[in-house]
Amino acid sequence: MNINKQEPITDIDPQNRSNQQSLDINWDIQSATHLLKRTVTGPNLEEVNALINNGMETSIQGLLADQELPSPPGAWVDEELPDWSSLSSDERQAIIQTYYSRMRTFQKWWANRIMNGGINITEVMTLFWHSYFASAYSKVFYPQAMYQQNNIFRTFCMGNFKNLLRQVTFGPAMMIWLDISGSKKQAPNENFARELMELFTLGVDNYSQSDVVAASHAFTGYVTNGVETNYDFDTMEGWGYWWTDWHDFDDKTFMGQTGPWTGDDIINMILDRDECALHICKKLYKWFLYDHVDLDFIDGMADVLRSNNYEIKPALEYLFSSEHFYDPTFYGANVQNPVQLYLGTIKRLKMEEQPFDTDYFTEIQNHLDMILFEPPDVNGWLGYRAWINSNTLPLRKAMLCALINHESPFGSFGNYLNIPSVAQSLVNDNDDRYHIIQIIDNLVLLFLGIEINETLSEQLLNIALDGAEPYDWNINLPAYNAQWSRFEDLLMYIIRLPEFQLS
Amino acid sequence: MKRRDFIKSSLALYALGSYLPTALLGSKNRFSYRNSNIDSDRIVILIKMNGGNDGLNTLIPFQNSSYYQERPAIAIPSEQSLPITDTLALHPALENWQRFFEQQRLAIIQGVGYDNGNLSHFRSSDIWDTGSNEDIELTTGWLGRLLELEYPGFPDNAPEHPLAIQYNSANLLEFKTETSNTGLYLYDPNTMYSIISGNYIDNLNSNIPETYGGDELAFVRELDHMSFNYSQIISEAAQNAPNTIMNYPNTNIGQQFKITAQLIAGGLSTPFYRLYQNGYDTHVEQLYSHELLLSDLSDAINVFFNEMDALELLDRIIIITTSEFGRRVYENASEGTDHGTSAPVFVFGSGLNGGIFGDDPDLTSLDNNGNLHVQFDYRQIYTTIMKNWLGLNANAIDQIFSDNFQTIPFLDDTLHSQPKTGPNGFSLNGIYPNPFNSSSMISYTLPKNQRVIIRLFDMTGRVLKVTRLGKQKAGSHLFKLDGKGLSSGNYIAQVEIEGSSLTQKISLIK
């Protein structure tokens, strides 16, 4: 497999490479489902079959194909700032309320993108970068700024990391979120300088406090009003009196190099460090494969990222076409993040076309500890076991069962579930076995992270049949037939199993 | 709906007394085997001031001109601050704390941190949670290790009541053991039980594959099962609490204290609570936000204190604030402060030695980054709690931290097992190791030549072993106690001389 068409990889040991690559991967329903579960949200049977038919190489190309940008959630994304000083306090409050409702619209807009993204990684990568450069609306305040940032993530999600980093850094959201805006040479704010190195590029032990101080001096003189910034991407400088008066033009010594560094200089020097590619690859690995990183594998992946000049797509390709990725030990090793868990379930229940029940959408984000545009802090969502505790686990079950029984601890939710169509979507072509047997197989494949044993398998069948025989069960029975309430019970039972939390 | 109705009615039954939770009242050992390191019903409440509390604006060196010079925009004016000593004053929002200080119910330990302070929130929080040095990364929490010593094999031997309750949803390091987490996340106890039980599927005991996926499945199952068990106990304790619950502030931290009060008053024997208050990362315009935070915290502690006092529970409780670091001495251009190193720790309780421990911060002698020097290692606080509050012996503490840390006298050493002394200088100096596996050494001192008999009892008082040593010379002796033939559990060792005997509890772990 050609890892990158533009720039052939030169510095990978060819033996090691062939070892990592696809030759030995058995491309079957298990490996195809594994890849889909990790790269898209709520894959269904149709999508799994498409992957098997297309073969691995074509499938990965399709997953990583660049997509056209969607049209924005509203005209407000380009709206200019109000003149706050001329407004009465009531008028200000009204605008703040408008902003809040725009953010709710924006959340739904994104959720719809995530559910309807097809067999493509773009939306999951956008979510990945949202957690990577975690910025929260509660501080950033301007929906326009949050949209700009989200758009940057989507635009650059598989592009060049350096471009992405610059776009994010000098966008209004990050400038507000980590206090770049307004930082002056007399007493620079260290917030961004530290997180730039610790969380965005190098990792905690790869810089010193004097590097933080030097970088904080370089990142002075940049400001934003919440929608625009005084940074010019072409000249790589700021403008206006903020730049001339507040930027520190003196020499700074950063990582042993002395000069009149600007923010861009700091970014360039950081990206020259080997640790940076390692740091990015670790985070990608954790997001897509497992919480505990295989360092040997990461070394190879980071080599690919470096030799491709920080182009992200070749590194992803390397990961998804490696034998390592398809080791069955990783099946079910991902504790699903809440957004993908519930949006994926909505999709598999074929409810993705329906408008969101607003209350449901708000409650589930709040209670499962993952609110879009409101990560807990700049470290983003920790993921994996941090998703699961004595609060979230029962709610992950209850709030998803609510899609079926319309009840939850927070009230009833009214979306319509066409239960026969769910079952119909789980029947194979050219399969002579009883419908219910096929359906249970496919439910296990798609909804549960780990294969189950005979006992549990029988238990699932018993719930679906409730004393009837497998041949009594028929996907063409009308919706009022008692079979379908047993099928609802079966779905809820599956949602309540620990295996359901994993992918 | 039916299921929830059923749950409601069954909870009502509990409250009426058909299942009166006698189990709630102190029978800690009923379910499981437990080591004997902690031997008290004492409770530790830890509050994380998340983000790095600005120590200098909390405990203000109000006579120090450097303080005002370094912080022209954000220094608290001396006439507004609340003096507690000649040189130190509390933030104006902390009137309650000023009163506690006068009542000897507040101890303040100055300059707490660790060497080579790390200025990353995440790393520094990990250090405080794990009890490590700056350059060592541990994967278990200091309290996780402590609780695993108490309950070897946790969660297999999980006790009846949760070992620790945390009010933060992240899977935190502090209570983590090698394989599990002894901390239970808690929110509203009343809804917790109904949601958990309504969605719980009894474990089918199917095999868990030996893969990474299997590891994660085991984790989810275990948490599922434990939450189910504990949710019932917690809901009972909350129902069991007296109706005199006071009016807690309707803030996040206020509600955490309210639930804590209910559970303690309702008889939950959980020894550790970890509360959280977010927002202390005050890089920008900190005056207003910091005041709000301190005032919320102060109000919440005040109500909790009053309630525990009224219920005569206060002497079982100690409250300790922690924060990943303090803040820089000088302010930044955004009228805030950047990450610092050491800061004061505040300890509240009725059974402590109030006052200031350590020197006032020296604002002129700073480290290379312009930060305050550390006076006390944070593990000195932990060690003081473990030794003097919980009565852990030195052996146990040795297993929790890699180094020895001196205690700080904000608590007296009342529980810790002193050498036991009988008449005429006869003493039982200790039994090491305890808990033990194959054998343990009993150390005792005889005032004169005399006959010695060593006995081992089980916890019901049955004699299991008798060794008659005959006449031994005056001075110190060691006797090797063999664990052969004994099963895991607690025992009493007794050293008898003519007319006098001394005993100590020991534990055997097989």
PDB file of C-alpha atoms in Angstrom, chain B residues 88-195:
ATOM      1  CA  LEU B  88      -1.429  37.641  58.660  1.00  0.00           C
ATOM      2  CA  ALA B  89      -5.006  38.295  57.704  1.00  0.00           C
ATOM      3  CA  LEU B  90      -7.711  36.316  55.953  1.00  0.00           C
ATOM      4  CA  HIS B  91      -9.499  37.359  52.783  1.00  0.00           C
ATOM      5  CA  PRO B  92     -12.548  39.514  53.603  1.00  0.00           C
ATOM      6  CA  ALA B  93     -14.868  36.733  52.384  1.00  0.00           C
ATOM      7  CA  LEU B  94     -13.587  34.431  55.136  1.00  0.00           C
ATOM      8  CA  GLU B  95     -15.248  35.852  58.234  1.00  0.00           C
ATOM      9  CA  ASN B  96     -16.316  32.391  59.315  1.00  0.00           C
ATOM     10  CA  TRP B  97     -12.768  31.175  59.092  1.00  0.00           C
ATOM     11  CA  GLN B  98     -11.608  34.072  61.233  1.00  0.00           C
ATOM     12  CA  ARG B  99     -14.056  32.890  63.878  1.00  0.00           C
ATOM     13  CA  PHE B 100     -12.916  29.269  63.536  1.00  0.00           C
ATOM     14  CA  PHE B 101      -9.360  30.457  63.982  1.00  0.00           C
ATOM     15  CA  GLU B 102     -10.263  32.247  67.210  1.00  0.00           C
ATOM     16  CA  GLN B 103     -12.020  29.077  68.397  1.00  0.00           C
ATOM     17  CA  GLN B 104      -8.893  26.996  67.732  1.00  0.00           C
ATOM     18  CA  ARG B 105     -10.791  25.081  65.089  1.00  0.00           C
ATOM     19  CA  LEU B 106      -8.623  26.138  62.186  1.00  0.00           C
ATOM     20  CA  ALA B 107      -5.003  25.211  61.645  1.00  0.00           C
ATOM     21  CA  ILE B 108      -3.134  26.819  58.779  1.00  0.00           C
ATOM     22  CA  ILE B 109      -0.009  25.185  57.446  1.00  0.00           C
ATOM     23  CA  GLN B 110       2.136  27.635  55.517  1.00  0.00           C
ATOM     24  CA  GLY B 111       4.028  27.060  52.310  1.00  0.00           C
ATOM     25  CA  VAL B 112       2.842  23.564  51.414  1.00  0.00           C
ATOM     26  CA  GLY B 113       4.085  22.092  48.149  1.00  0.00           C
ATOM     27  CA  TYR B 114       6.918  19.872  47.022  1.00  0.00           C
ATOM     28  CA  ASP B 115      10.426  20.261  45.630  1.00  0.00           C
ATOM     29  CA  ASN B 116      10.800  21.412  42.020  1.00  0.00           C
ATOM     30  CA  GLY B 117       7.166  22.397  41.822  1.00  0.00           C
ATOM     31  CA  ASN B 118       5.594  21.493  38.497  1.00  0.00           C
ATOM     32  CA  LEU B 119       3.502  24.302  37.080  1.00  0.00           C
ATOM     33  CA  SER B 120       1.216  22.129  34.997  1.00  0.00           C
ATOM     34  CA  HIS B 121      -2.275  21.764  36.484  1.00  0.00           C
ATOM     35  CA  PHE B 122      -2.535  18.211  35.342  1.00  0.00           C
ATOM     36  CA  ARG B 123       0.872  16.991  36.364  1.00  0.00           C
ATOM     37  CA  SER B 124       0.817  18.809  39.682  1.00  0.00           C
ATOM     38  CA  SER B 125      -2.644  17.460  40.504  1.00  0.00           C
ATOM     39  CA  ASP B 126      -1.366  13.978  39.693  1.00  0.00           C
ATOM     40  CA  ILE B 127       1.536  14.509  42.073  1.00  0.00           C
ATOM     41  CA  TRP B 128      -0.770  15.533  44.909  1.00  0.00           C
ATOM     42  CA  ASP B 129      -3.128  12.659  44.123  1.00  0.00           C
ATOM     43  CA  THR B 130      -0.494   9.961  43.909  1.00  0.00           C
ATOM     44  CA  GLY B 131       1.846  11.197  46.627  1.00  0.00           C
ATOM     45  CA  SER B 132       4.887  11.043  44.377  1.00  0.00           C
ATOM     46  CA  ASN B 133       7.970  13.172  43.984  1.00  0.00           C
ATOM     47  CA  GLU B 134       8.018  15.614  41.113  1.00  0.00           C
ATOM     48  CA  ASP B 135      10.134  13.355  38.914  1.00  0.00           C
ATOM     49  CA  ILE B 136       8.244  10.126  39.527  1.00  0.00           C
ATOM     50  CA  GLU B 137       4.992   9.126  37.898  1.00  0.00           C
ATOM     51  CA  LEU B 138       2.873   6.782  39.965  1.00  0.00           C
ATOM     52  CA  THR B 139      -0.248   5.126  38.641  1.00  0.00           C
ATOM     53  CA  THR B 140      -1.960   4.590  41.995  1.00  0.00           C
ATOM     54  CA  GLY B 141      -3.340   7.173  44.388  1.00  0.00           C
ATOM     55  CA  TRP B 142      -2.025   7.676  47.898  1.00  0.00           C
ATOM     56  CA  LEU B 143      -5.467   6.930  49.296  1.00  0.00           C
ATOM     57  CA  GLY B 144      -5.897   4.040  46.876  1.00  0.00           C
ATOM     58  CA  ARG B 145      -2.752   2.497  48.345  1.00  0.00           C
ATOM     59  CA  LEU B 146      -3.882   3.234  51.894  1.00  0.00           C
ATOM     60  CA  LEU B 147      -7.278   1.649  51.319  1.00  0.00           C
ATOM     61  CA  GLU B 148      -5.793  -1.333  49.533  1.00  0.00           C
ATOM     62  CA  LEU B 149      -3.649  -1.973  52.589  1.00  0.00           C
ATOM     63  CA  GLU B 150      -6.834  -2.017  54.611  1.00  0.00           C
ATOM     64  CA  TYR B 151      -8.696  -4.184  52.144  1.00  0.00           C
ATOM     65  CA  PRO B 152      -6.194  -6.367  50.341  1.00  0.00           C
ATOM     66  CA  GLY B 153      -7.561  -7.636  47.065  1.00  0.00           C
ATOM     67  CA  PHE B 154     -10.143  -4.868  46.732  1.00  0.00           C
ATOM     68  CA  PRO B 155     -12.650  -5.021  45.062  1.00  0.00           C
ATOM     69  CA  ASP B 156     -12.919  -8.751  45.831  1.00  0.00           C
ATOM     70  CA  ASN B 157     -13.090  -7.987  49.512  1.00  0.00           C
ATOM     71  CA  ALA B 158     -15.035  -4.789  49.100  1.00  0.00           C
ATOM     72  CA  PRO B 159     -16.453  -3.619  52.396  1.00  0.00           C
ATOM     73  CA  GLU B 160     -20.107  -3.029  53.007  1.00  0.00           C
ATOM     74  CA  HIS B 161     -19.825   0.727  52.814  1.00  0.00           C
ATOM     75  CA  PRO B 162     -17.943   2.647  50.163  1.00  0.00           C
ATOM     76  CA  LEU B 163     -14.363   3.360  51.153  1.00  0.00           C
ATOM     77  CA  ALA B 164     -14.340   6.774  49.636  1.00  0.00           C
ATOM     78  CA  ILE B 165     -16.842   9.096  48.064  1.00  0.00           C
ATOM     79  CA  GLN B 166     -15.850  11.671  45.496  1.00  0.00           C
ATOM     80  CA  TYR B 167     -17.995  14.379  44.039  1.00  0.00           C
ATOM     81  CA  ASN B 168     -16.232  14.641  40.739  1.00  0.00           C
ATOM     82  CA  SER B 169     -17.014  12.515  37.803  1.00  0.00           C
ATOM     83  CA  ALA B 170     -13.525  11.992  36.518  1.00  0.00           C
ATOM     84  CA  ASN B 171     -11.937   8.669  37.293  1.00  0.00           C
ATOM     85  CA  LEU B 172      -9.458  10.199  39.624  1.00  0.00           C
ATOM     86  CA  LEU B 173      -6.048   9.045  40.559  1.00  0.00           C
ATOM     87  CA  GLU B 174      -6.303   9.711  44.250  1.00  0.00           C
ATOM     88  CA  PHE B 175      -8.350   6.608  45.080  1.00  0.00           C
ATOM     89  CA  LYS B 176      -6.965   4.422  42.334  1.00  0.00           C
ATOM     90  CA  THR B 177      -5.397   1.060  43.148  1.00  0.00           C
ATOM     91  CA  GLU B 178      -3.396  -1.073  40.727  1.00  0.00           C
ATOM     92  CA  THR B 179      -6.508  -2.759  39.441  1.00  0.00           C
ATOM     93  CA  SER B 180      -9.457  -0.746  40.616  1.00  0.00           C
ATOM     94  CA  ASN B 181     -10.697   2.467  42.136  1.00  0.00           C
ATOM     95  CA  THR B 182     -11.772   2.665  45.749  1.00  0.00           C
ATOM     96  CA  GLY B 183     -13.543   5.982  45.190  1.00  0.00           C
ATOM     97  CA  LEU B 184     -17.245   6.066  44.401  1.00  0.00           C
ATOM     98  CA  TYR B 185     -18.665   8.971  42.489  1.00  0.00           C
ATOM     99  CA  LEU B 186     -21.791  10.275  44.129  1.00  0.00           C
ATOM    100  CA  TYR B 187     -24.524  12.647  43.164  1.00  0.00           C
ATOM    101  CA  ASP B 188     -28.037  12.882  44.555  1.00  0.00           C
ATOM    102  CA  PRO B 189     -28.433   9.706  46.653  1.00  0.00           C
ATOM    103  CA  ASN B 190     -32.201   9.577  46.202  1.00  0.00           C
ATOM    104  CA  THR B 191     -32.280   9.305  42.444  1.00  0.00           C
ATOM    105  CA  MET B 192     -29.039   7.376  42.292  1.00  0.00           C
ATOM    106  CA  TYR B 193     -30.511   4.163  43.615  1.00  0.00           C
ATOM    107  CA  SER B 194     -33.584   4.125  41.430  1.00  0.00           C
ATOM    108  CA  ILE B 195     -31.638   4.769  38.248  1.00  0.00           C
TER     109      ILE B 195
END
